[in-house]
Short mmCIF file of C-alpha atoms and ligand atoms in Angstrom, two decimals:
data_model
loop_
_atom_site.label_atom_id
_atom_site.label_comp_id
_atom_site.label_asym_id
_atom_site.label_seq_id
_atom_site.Cartn_x
_atom_site.Cartn_y
_atom_site.Cartn_z
CA MET A 42 46.06 78.35 -29.81
CA GLY A 43 43.08 80.52 -28.76
CA SER A 44 40.78 77.40 -30.04
CA ASP A 45 42.19 74.66 -28.43
CA PHE A 46 39.21 74.48 -26.19
CA VAL A 47 36.99 73.25 -29.39
CA GLU A 48 39.10 69.97 -29.61
CA ASN A 49 38.72 69.89 -25.68
CA GLU A 50 35.27 70.19 -25.60
CA LEU A 51 34.61 67.64 -28.07
CA ARG A 52 36.73 65.22 -26.37
CA GLN A 53 34.65 65.62 -23.10
CA LEU A 54 31.73 65.30 -24.97
CA LYS A 55 32.48 62.05 -26.39
CA ALA A 56 33.72 60.65 -23.15
CA ALA A 57 30.56 61.63 -21.09
CA GLY A 58 28.61 59.91 -24.12
CA LEU A 59 26.68 63.12 -25.14
CA HIS A 60 28.47 63.94 -28.53
CA ARG A 61 26.02 64.34 -31.37
CA ARG A 62 26.09 64.04 -35.22
CA LEU A 63 23.64 65.02 -37.87
CA ARG A 64 21.78 61.88 -39.94
CA ARG A 65 21.27 62.23 -43.59
CA VAL A 66 17.86 61.78 -44.90
CA GLU A 67 17.34 61.07 -48.43
CA GLY A 68 14.01 61.66 -50.11
CA GLU A 69 10.78 62.77 -48.68
CA GLN A 70 10.06 62.84 -44.78
CA GLY A 71 7.21 60.52 -44.30
CA PRO A 72 6.28 57.53 -41.86
CA THR A 73 9.33 55.49 -43.46
CA LEU A 74 12.84 57.57 -44.46
CA ILE A 75 15.99 56.45 -45.77
CA LEU A 76 18.21 57.62 -42.84
CA ASP A 77 22.10 57.26 -43.36
CA GLY A 78 21.29 54.89 -46.59
CA ARG A 79 18.93 52.70 -44.42
CA ALA A 80 15.02 52.38 -44.79
CA VAL A 81 13.55 52.95 -41.37
CA VAL A 82 10.09 53.47 -39.81
CA ASN A 83 10.21 57.10 -38.59
CA PHE A 84 9.36 57.81 -35.35
CA SER A 85 11.20 60.70 -35.06
CA SER A 86 9.40 63.66 -36.87
CA ASN A 87 6.94 66.39 -35.86
CA ASN A 88 5.34 66.46 -39.37
CA TYR A 89 2.35 64.75 -37.22
CA LEU A 90 -0.34 65.20 -39.96
CA GLY A 91 1.61 63.93 -42.47
CA ILE A 92 1.41 66.88 -44.66
CA ALA A 93 5.11 68.36 -44.98
CA ASN A 94 4.83 66.98 -48.63
CA HIS A 95 1.20 67.15 -49.41
CA PRO A 96 0.70 68.00 -53.26
CA ALA A 97 -1.83 70.92 -51.70
CA LEU A 98 1.54 72.72 -49.92
CA ALA A 99 3.56 72.16 -52.72
CA GLU A 100 1.09 73.57 -55.15
CA ALA A 101 0.64 76.56 -53.44
CA ALA A 102 4.39 77.08 -52.93
CA LYS A 103 4.84 76.55 -56.76
CA ALA A 104 2.04 79.25 -57.26
CA ALA A 105 3.50 81.87 -55.04
CA ILE A 106 7.01 81.71 -56.35
CA ASP A 107 5.76 82.30 -59.81
CA ARG A 108 3.61 85.20 -58.78
CA TYR A 109 5.83 86.70 -56.31
CA GLY A 110 8.90 85.16 -56.75
CA CYS A 111 11.35 83.64 -54.18
CA GLY A 112 12.74 85.98 -51.68
CA SER A 113 11.31 88.82 -49.56
CA GLY A 114 14.09 90.97 -50.18
CA ALA A 115 13.90 92.96 -46.77
CA SER A 116 12.44 92.72 -42.96
CA ARG A 117 8.73 93.28 -42.56
CA LEU A 118 9.18 96.96 -41.44
CA ILE A 119 11.19 97.98 -44.42
CA SER A 120 9.71 96.31 -47.64
CA GLY A 121 9.50 92.84 -46.82
CA ASN A 122 6.10 92.96 -45.99
CA MET A 123 4.34 91.38 -48.56
CA THR A 124 0.45 90.59 -49.32
CA LEU A 125 0.82 87.03 -48.49
CA HIS A 126 2.19 87.61 -44.93
CA GLU A 127 -0.66 89.65 -43.84
CA GLU A 128 -2.97 86.94 -45.72
CA LEU A 129 -1.76 84.25 -43.53
CA GLU A 130 -1.84 86.11 -40.22
CA ARG A 131 -5.62 86.89 -41.13
CA LYS A 132 -5.95 83.21 -41.49
CA ILE A 133 -4.05 82.48 -38.02
CA ALA A 134 -5.86 84.80 -36.18
CA GLU A 135 -9.48 83.27 -37.52
CA PHE A 136 -7.80 79.84 -36.97
CA LYS A 137 -7.06 80.55 -33.34
CA GLY A 138 -10.04 82.61 -32.72
CA THR A 139 -7.82 85.91 -31.70
CA GLU A 140 -8.07 89.39 -32.78
CA ALA A 141 -4.66 89.43 -34.43
CA ALA A 142 -1.93 87.38 -35.06
CA LEU A 143 1.86 88.19 -36.25
CA VAL A 144 4.06 85.68 -38.22
CA PHE A 145 7.65 84.85 -36.94
CA ASN A 146 10.71 83.26 -38.89
CA SER A 147 10.91 80.36 -36.39
CA GLY A 148 9.59 79.62 -33.13
CA PHE A 149 12.81 79.89 -31.63
CA GLN A 150 13.07 83.53 -32.54
CA ALA A 151 9.57 84.25 -31.74
CA ASN A 152 10.23 82.92 -27.99
CA LEU A 153 13.37 84.76 -27.84
CA GLY A 154 11.94 88.05 -28.97
CA ILE A 155 8.48 87.91 -27.25
CA LEU A 156 9.60 87.24 -23.95
CA ALA A 157 12.38 90.36 -24.11
CA THR A 158 9.75 92.39 -25.44
CA LEU A 159 6.90 91.50 -22.55
CA VAL A 160 9.07 91.26 -19.67
CA GLY A 161 12.13 93.58 -19.61
CA GLU A 162 14.02 95.07 -16.69
CA GLY A 163 12.08 94.78 -13.18
CA GLY A 164 9.80 92.24 -14.53
CA LEU A 165 9.61 88.65 -13.69
CA VAL A 166 9.01 85.66 -15.66
CA PHE A 167 7.50 82.39 -14.16
CA SER A 168 8.64 79.49 -16.34
CA ASP A 169 8.05 75.54 -16.15
CA ALA A 170 10.95 73.91 -15.42
CA LEU A 171 10.62 71.58 -18.31
CA ASN A 172 10.17 74.57 -20.86
CA HIS A 173 12.00 74.25 -24.10
CA ALA A 174 15.33 75.64 -24.94
CA SER A 175 13.97 78.58 -26.71
CA ILE A 176 11.98 79.93 -23.74
CA ILE A 177 14.75 79.67 -21.58
CA ASP A 178 16.87 81.73 -23.58
CA GLY A 179 14.06 83.85 -24.07
CA CYS A 180 13.92 84.26 -20.30
CA ARG A 181 17.64 84.80 -20.13
CA LEU A 182 17.44 87.31 -22.51
CA SER A 183 14.22 89.22 -20.98
CA ARG A 184 16.30 91.18 -18.53
CA GLY A 185 13.87 90.29 -15.70
CA LYS A 186 14.20 88.05 -13.26
CA VAL A 187 13.23 84.63 -13.61
CA ALA A 188 11.06 82.07 -11.32
CA ILE A 189 11.46 78.38 -12.50
CA TYR A 190 8.53 76.52 -10.92
CA GLY A 191 8.61 72.50 -10.64
CA HIS A 192 7.25 70.97 -13.85
CA LEU A 193 3.36 71.34 -13.75
CA ASP A 194 3.30 71.93 -9.92
CA MET A 195 0.64 74.77 -9.49
CA ASN A 196 1.59 74.71 -5.42
CA HIS A 197 5.00 76.05 -6.64
CA LEU A 198 3.96 78.62 -9.04
CA GLU A 199 1.35 79.89 -6.84
CA GLY A 200 4.01 80.52 -3.81
CA GLU A 201 6.32 82.08 -6.61
CA LEU A 202 3.38 84.47 -7.11
CA LYS A 203 2.49 85.44 -3.95
CA ARG A 204 6.12 86.68 -3.37
CA SER A 205 5.99 88.74 -6.41
CA SER A 206 3.94 91.43 -5.65
CA SER A 207 7.02 94.34 -6.31
CA ALA A 208 7.69 93.18 -9.70
CA ARG A 209 6.96 95.65 -12.49
CA ARG A 210 5.56 93.13 -14.84
CA LYS A 211 4.60 89.26 -14.47
CA LEU A 212 4.50 86.61 -16.95
CA ILE A 213 3.69 83.08 -16.74
CA VAL A 214 5.16 80.92 -19.79
CA THR A 215 4.42 77.23 -20.32
CA GLU A 216 4.22 74.94 -23.39
CA SER A 217 0.79 73.34 -23.53
CA LEU A 218 1.80 70.06 -24.88
CA PHE A 219 5.06 69.47 -23.59
CA SER A 220 7.50 68.52 -26.46
CA MET A 221 9.84 66.13 -24.47
CA ASP A 222 7.35 64.77 -21.84
CA GLY A 223 4.14 64.57 -23.88
CA ASP A 224 2.13 65.84 -20.91
CA GLU A 225 -0.23 68.53 -20.94
CA ALA A 226 -0.11 72.02 -18.72
CA PRO A 227 -3.02 72.48 -16.66
CA LEU A 228 -3.65 75.80 -18.25
CA ALA A 229 -7.15 76.17 -16.59
CA ASP A 230 -5.11 76.33 -12.98
CA ILE A 231 -2.57 78.45 -14.60
CA VAL A 232 -4.82 80.93 -16.02
CA GLY A 233 -6.66 81.18 -12.77
CA LEU A 234 -3.69 81.75 -11.11
CA ALA A 235 -2.56 84.18 -13.35
CA GLN A 236 -6.02 86.27 -13.10
CA ARG A 237 -5.43 86.22 -8.96
CA HIS A 238 -2.03 87.83 -9.31
CA GLY A 239 -2.37 90.31 -11.99
CA ALA A 240 0.18 88.12 -14.50
CA MET A 241 0.15 87.54 -18.12
CA VAL A 242 0.13 84.05 -19.33
CA MET A 243 2.19 82.74 -22.58
CA VAL A 244 1.69 79.39 -24.30
CA ASP A 245 3.71 77.93 -26.70
CA GLU A 246 1.38 75.65 -28.64
CA ALA A 247 4.58 74.25 -31.01
CA HIS A 248 3.27 70.80 -30.14
CA ALA A 249 -0.16 71.14 -30.07
CA THR A 250 -0.96 73.22 -33.08
CA GLY A 251 -2.84 71.00 -35.72
CA VAL A 252 -3.38 68.30 -33.06
CA TYR A 253 -6.28 68.77 -30.66
CA GLU A 254 -10.05 68.60 -31.46
CA PRO A 255 -12.13 70.34 -32.40
CA ASN A 256 -10.34 71.92 -35.54
CA GLY A 257 -6.49 71.82 -34.34
CA ALA A 258 -6.34 75.01 -33.18
CA GLY A 259 -4.48 73.79 -30.20
CA LEU A 260 -5.03 72.97 -26.53
CA VAL A 261 -5.96 76.90 -25.46
CA ALA A 262 -8.68 76.46 -27.92
CA LYS A 263 -9.71 72.96 -27.18
CA LEU A 264 -10.24 74.32 -23.33
CA GLY A 265 -11.73 77.82 -24.36
CA LEU A 266 -9.21 79.52 -22.59
CA GLY A 267 -8.39 82.07 -25.54
CA GLU A 268 -9.35 85.13 -23.10
CA GLY A 269 -7.34 84.36 -20.30
CA VAL A 270 -4.23 83.64 -22.53
CA PHE A 271 -2.29 86.99 -23.77
CA VAL A 272 -0.03 85.28 -25.79
CA GLN A 273 -0.37 82.01 -27.77
CA MET A 274 2.50 81.19 -29.92
CA GLY A 275 2.96 78.24 -32.07
CA THR A 276 5.41 76.72 -35.03
CA LEU A 277 4.22 76.22 -38.92
CA GLY A 278 7.19 74.00 -39.03
CA LYS A 279 5.86 70.84 -37.11
CA ALA A 280 2.05 69.65 -37.63
CA LEU A 281 1.39 72.43 -40.49
CA GLY A 282 4.25 70.86 -42.45
CA GLY A 283 6.05 73.66 -43.17
CA PHE A 284 8.51 76.37 -41.69
CA GLY A 285 8.28 79.76 -39.65
CA ALA A 286 6.13 80.51 -36.62
CA TYR A 287 3.10 82.54 -35.11
CA ILE A 288 2.00 84.35 -32.37
CA ALA A 289 -2.02 85.05 -31.83
CA GLY A 290 -3.22 87.69 -29.38
CA SER A 291 -4.87 91.10 -29.20
CA LYS A 292 -4.20 93.68 -31.90
CA ALA A 293 -2.12 95.90 -29.31
CA LEU A 294 0.23 92.77 -28.81
CA ARG A 295 0.71 92.75 -32.64
CA ASP A 296 1.50 96.11 -32.56
CA LEU A 297 3.76 96.24 -29.67
CA LEU A 298 5.97 93.45 -31.06
CA ILE A 299 5.96 95.08 -34.62
CA ASN A 300 7.72 98.03 -32.80
CA ARG A 301 9.60 96.58 -29.95
CA CYS A 302 10.33 92.91 -30.79
CA ARG A 303 14.08 92.37 -31.91
CA SER A 304 13.77 89.20 -33.05
CA PHE A 305 11.08 90.04 -35.71
CA ILE A 306 12.29 93.61 -36.59
CA PHE A 307 15.73 92.78 -37.57
CA THR A 308 15.57 89.74 -39.81
CA THR A 309 14.66 89.17 -43.53
CA SER A 310 10.96 88.07 -43.52
CA LEU A 311 9.91 84.49 -44.45
CA PRO A 312 9.65 84.31 -48.45
CA PRO A 313 6.16 84.27 -50.08
CA ALA A 314 6.39 80.39 -50.85
CA VAL A 315 6.57 79.83 -47.04
CA MET A 316 3.79 81.89 -46.27
CA ALA A 317 1.79 80.18 -49.02
CA MET A 318 2.24 76.60 -47.72
CA ALA A 319 1.25 77.52 -43.90
CA ILE A 320 -2.14 78.78 -45.40
CA ALA A 321 -2.74 75.84 -47.80
CA ALA A 322 -1.81 73.90 -44.64
CA ILE A 323 -4.37 75.71 -42.40
CA ASP A 324 -7.30 74.88 -44.97
CA LEU A 325 -6.11 71.13 -44.81
CA ILE A 326 -6.18 70.94 -41.13
CA ARG A 327 -9.41 72.52 -40.70
CA THR A 328 -11.13 70.51 -43.42
CA GLU A 329 -9.48 67.16 -42.83
CA PRO A 330 -10.28 66.10 -39.24
CA GLU A 331 -9.54 62.36 -40.18
CA ARG A 332 -5.79 63.29 -40.06
CA ARG A 333 -6.15 64.19 -36.26
CA GLN A 334 -8.32 60.98 -35.67
CA ALA A 335 -5.89 59.06 -37.62
CA LEU A 336 -3.13 60.49 -35.26
CA ALA A 337 -4.94 59.60 -31.87
CA ASN A 338 -5.68 55.97 -33.12
CA ASN A 339 -2.12 55.64 -34.15
CA SER A 340 -0.93 56.86 -30.85
CA GLU A 341 -3.11 54.69 -28.62
CA ARG A 342 -2.33 51.48 -30.75
CA LEU A 343 1.56 52.02 -30.30
CA ARG A 344 1.17 53.04 -26.71
CA ALA A 345 -0.83 49.87 -25.78
CA GLY A 346 1.43 47.82 -27.83
CA LEU A 347 4.85 49.09 -26.25
CA ARG A 348 3.17 48.88 -22.66
CA ARG A 349 2.22 45.03 -23.35
CA LEU A 350 5.98 44.41 -24.12
CA GLY A 351 6.93 46.02 -20.71
CA TYR A 352 8.15 49.45 -21.93
CA THR A 353 7.53 52.62 -19.23
CA LEU A 354 5.93 55.11 -20.98
CA GLY A 355 5.05 58.83 -20.18
CA GLY A 356 2.90 61.34 -21.82
CA SER A 357 -0.66 62.33 -21.86
CA GLY A 358 -1.97 59.86 -24.68
CA ARG A 359 -1.21 62.15 -27.42
CA GLN A 360 1.46 61.84 -30.26
CA ILE A 361 4.63 62.31 -27.93
CA LEU A 362 5.42 59.02 -26.39
CA PRO A 363 8.44 59.31 -24.01
CA LEU A 364 9.49 55.68 -23.41
CA MET A 365 11.80 56.39 -20.27
CA VAL A 366 15.22 54.60 -20.07
CA GLY A 367 17.07 56.95 -17.56
CA ASP A 368 20.80 56.26 -18.24
CA ALA A 369 21.90 58.60 -21.41
CA ASN A 370 24.35 55.46 -22.75
CA ARG A 371 21.66 52.76 -22.34
CA CYS A 372 19.11 55.04 -24.01
CA MET A 373 21.22 55.59 -26.94
CA GLU A 374 22.02 51.94 -27.09
CA LEU A 375 18.62 51.24 -27.36
CA SER A 376 18.05 53.67 -30.24
CA GLN A 377 21.02 52.15 -32.05
CA ARG A 378 19.81 48.72 -31.59
CA LEU A 379 16.37 49.53 -33.04
CA LEU A 380 17.88 51.56 -35.65
CA GLU A 381 19.72 48.54 -36.76
CA ARG A 382 16.64 46.66 -37.23
CA GLY A 383 14.72 49.12 -39.17
CA VAL A 384 12.95 51.53 -36.49
CA PHE A 385 14.17 55.25 -35.83
CA ALA A 386 13.21 56.50 -32.37
CA HIS A 387 15.61 59.45 -31.44
CA GLY A 388 17.26 59.00 -28.02
CA ILE A 389 16.94 62.38 -25.89
CA ARG A 390 19.34 62.74 -23.29
CA PRO A 391 21.27 65.63 -21.06
CA PRO A 392 21.06 68.78 -21.62
CA THR A 393 17.62 68.34 -23.59
CA VAL A 394 16.33 66.56 -20.61
CA PRO A 395 17.46 66.49 -16.91
CA PRO A 396 20.23 63.87 -15.99
CA GLY A 397 18.85 60.39 -15.09
CA THR A 398 15.59 60.99 -17.51
CA SER A 399 16.84 60.18 -20.73
CA ARG A 400 14.40 58.63 -22.91
CA LEU A 401 13.43 57.63 -26.31
CA ARG A 402 11.06 60.37 -28.04
CA ILE A 403 8.57 58.65 -30.11
CA THR A 404 6.51 60.34 -32.22
CA LEU A 405 3.52 59.38 -34.12
CA MET A 406 2.01 60.43 -37.44
CA ALA A 407 -1.31 60.13 -38.81
CA MET A 408 0.42 58.43 -41.96
CA HIS A 409 1.53 55.21 -40.33
CA THR A 410 -0.12 52.27 -41.20
CA GLN A 411 -1.10 49.52 -39.09
CA HIS A 412 1.35 47.22 -40.77
CA GLN A 413 4.19 49.74 -40.13
CA LEU A 414 3.41 49.74 -36.37
CA ALA A 415 2.90 45.77 -36.07
CA GLN A 416 6.44 45.69 -37.80
CA ALA A 417 8.12 48.23 -35.28
CA LEU A 418 6.42 46.68 -32.21
CA GLU A 419 8.02 43.20 -33.50
CA ILE A 420 11.47 45.20 -33.70
CA PHE A 421 10.82 46.89 -30.03
CA LYS A 422 10.30 43.26 -29.02
CA ALA A 423 13.68 42.27 -30.48
CA ALA A 424 15.30 45.21 -29.27
CA LYS A 425 14.41 45.07 -25.38
CA ASP A 426 17.29 44.04 -23.11
C1 PLP B 773 7.94 73.61 -27.30
C2 PLP B 773 8.92 74.50 -28.58
N1 PLP B 773 8.61 75.43 -28.52
C3 PLP B 773 9.56 76.30 -29.63
C4 PLP B 773 10.17 75.43 -30.50
C5 PLP B 773 10.91 76.07 -31.89
O1 PLP B 773 10.18 76.17 -32.87
P1 PLP B 773 10.85 76.57 -34.37
O2 PLP B 773 11.22 74.71 -34.80
O3 PLP B 773 9.79 76.92 -35.24
O4 PLP B 773 12.06 77.31 -34.56
C6 PLP B 773 10.23 74.19 -30.75
C7 PLP B 773 11.10 73.41 -31.45
O5 PLP B 773 11.61 73.25 -32.11
C8 PLP B 773 9.75 73.23 -29.65
O6 PLP B 773 9.51 72.45 -29.37
#
């Protein structure tokens, strides 16, 4: 039978310790969860600010459904461009300090479409070796050549840029706060190199949006680099607590994407309730800086506690704490031991991260209490091999 490969592939994944399965969450997304029937402290969520079930988002969604209905009915370019899409885009542009913004249905779709639109045949994209899967796939779809530079390695990037003089278009793409390593791209250096070599810069702020001071707009805004970054992309599904994604940049960029970006054009637009939630989320993020402060304090507290227990942690001190294990099986065993004792810290292994760098990806939330953190540290102590 032509489909025999399915069983074979599954067998191989299981033999290599790389088989994945879905876990079920009952109830709300919070600092604790009911996961597969067991109460656990949740260190595996991107709901960093804890607003995914905030009443302000829920009320905004309900009001939007009452006023505009449930579905958007069509893609943006047909009849699915509703007032709330434009209202959210104005809000994002103001939040990010850019001329314009455009909403996408997800960050994955945004990255696929933007790279394909901006690079094209004869173009060259420079991509950090640890960029997210959606950026990697976007590079593949771009029809341009791809130069992968070592993670955060500016000498390597510069060397690649020097060799690129004949490329029709050049674009450097990086995450700002890296999703799996929790470290930060040297954005000022990247912008400087781009300017010297005539390249555009695209920054994926998926994990930075909502998190960085002063107002949660991201690392580009914090560093005052908006002028040097052609595309700022981010999602509405992590710290913003909802779903969807955005790009922020010039009006011309927005217009080109509306006209050329296939993952924007050929899909039903997001429903009104999702837009209303995002608008409410941005208001909350701007007006409640204490959430960012609580997240920073919790991250610092857990990091210090885990180091005291002898664990090795990477990252920049932000809310993503990679607890390095190395071997994939040992990593999953540690994750399982923690789970059995009441802590959910998801194991990350190849192909998501390079072989030999399996880790627990621990993510903090602003809502974790001191008691939960202390309880979790006891469990980390007991689970250590
Ligand atoms: C760095 C990065 N970019 C893009 C995405 C995709 O965003 P979304 O979840 O909105 O599809 C993710 C995670 O999901 C991510 O970690």
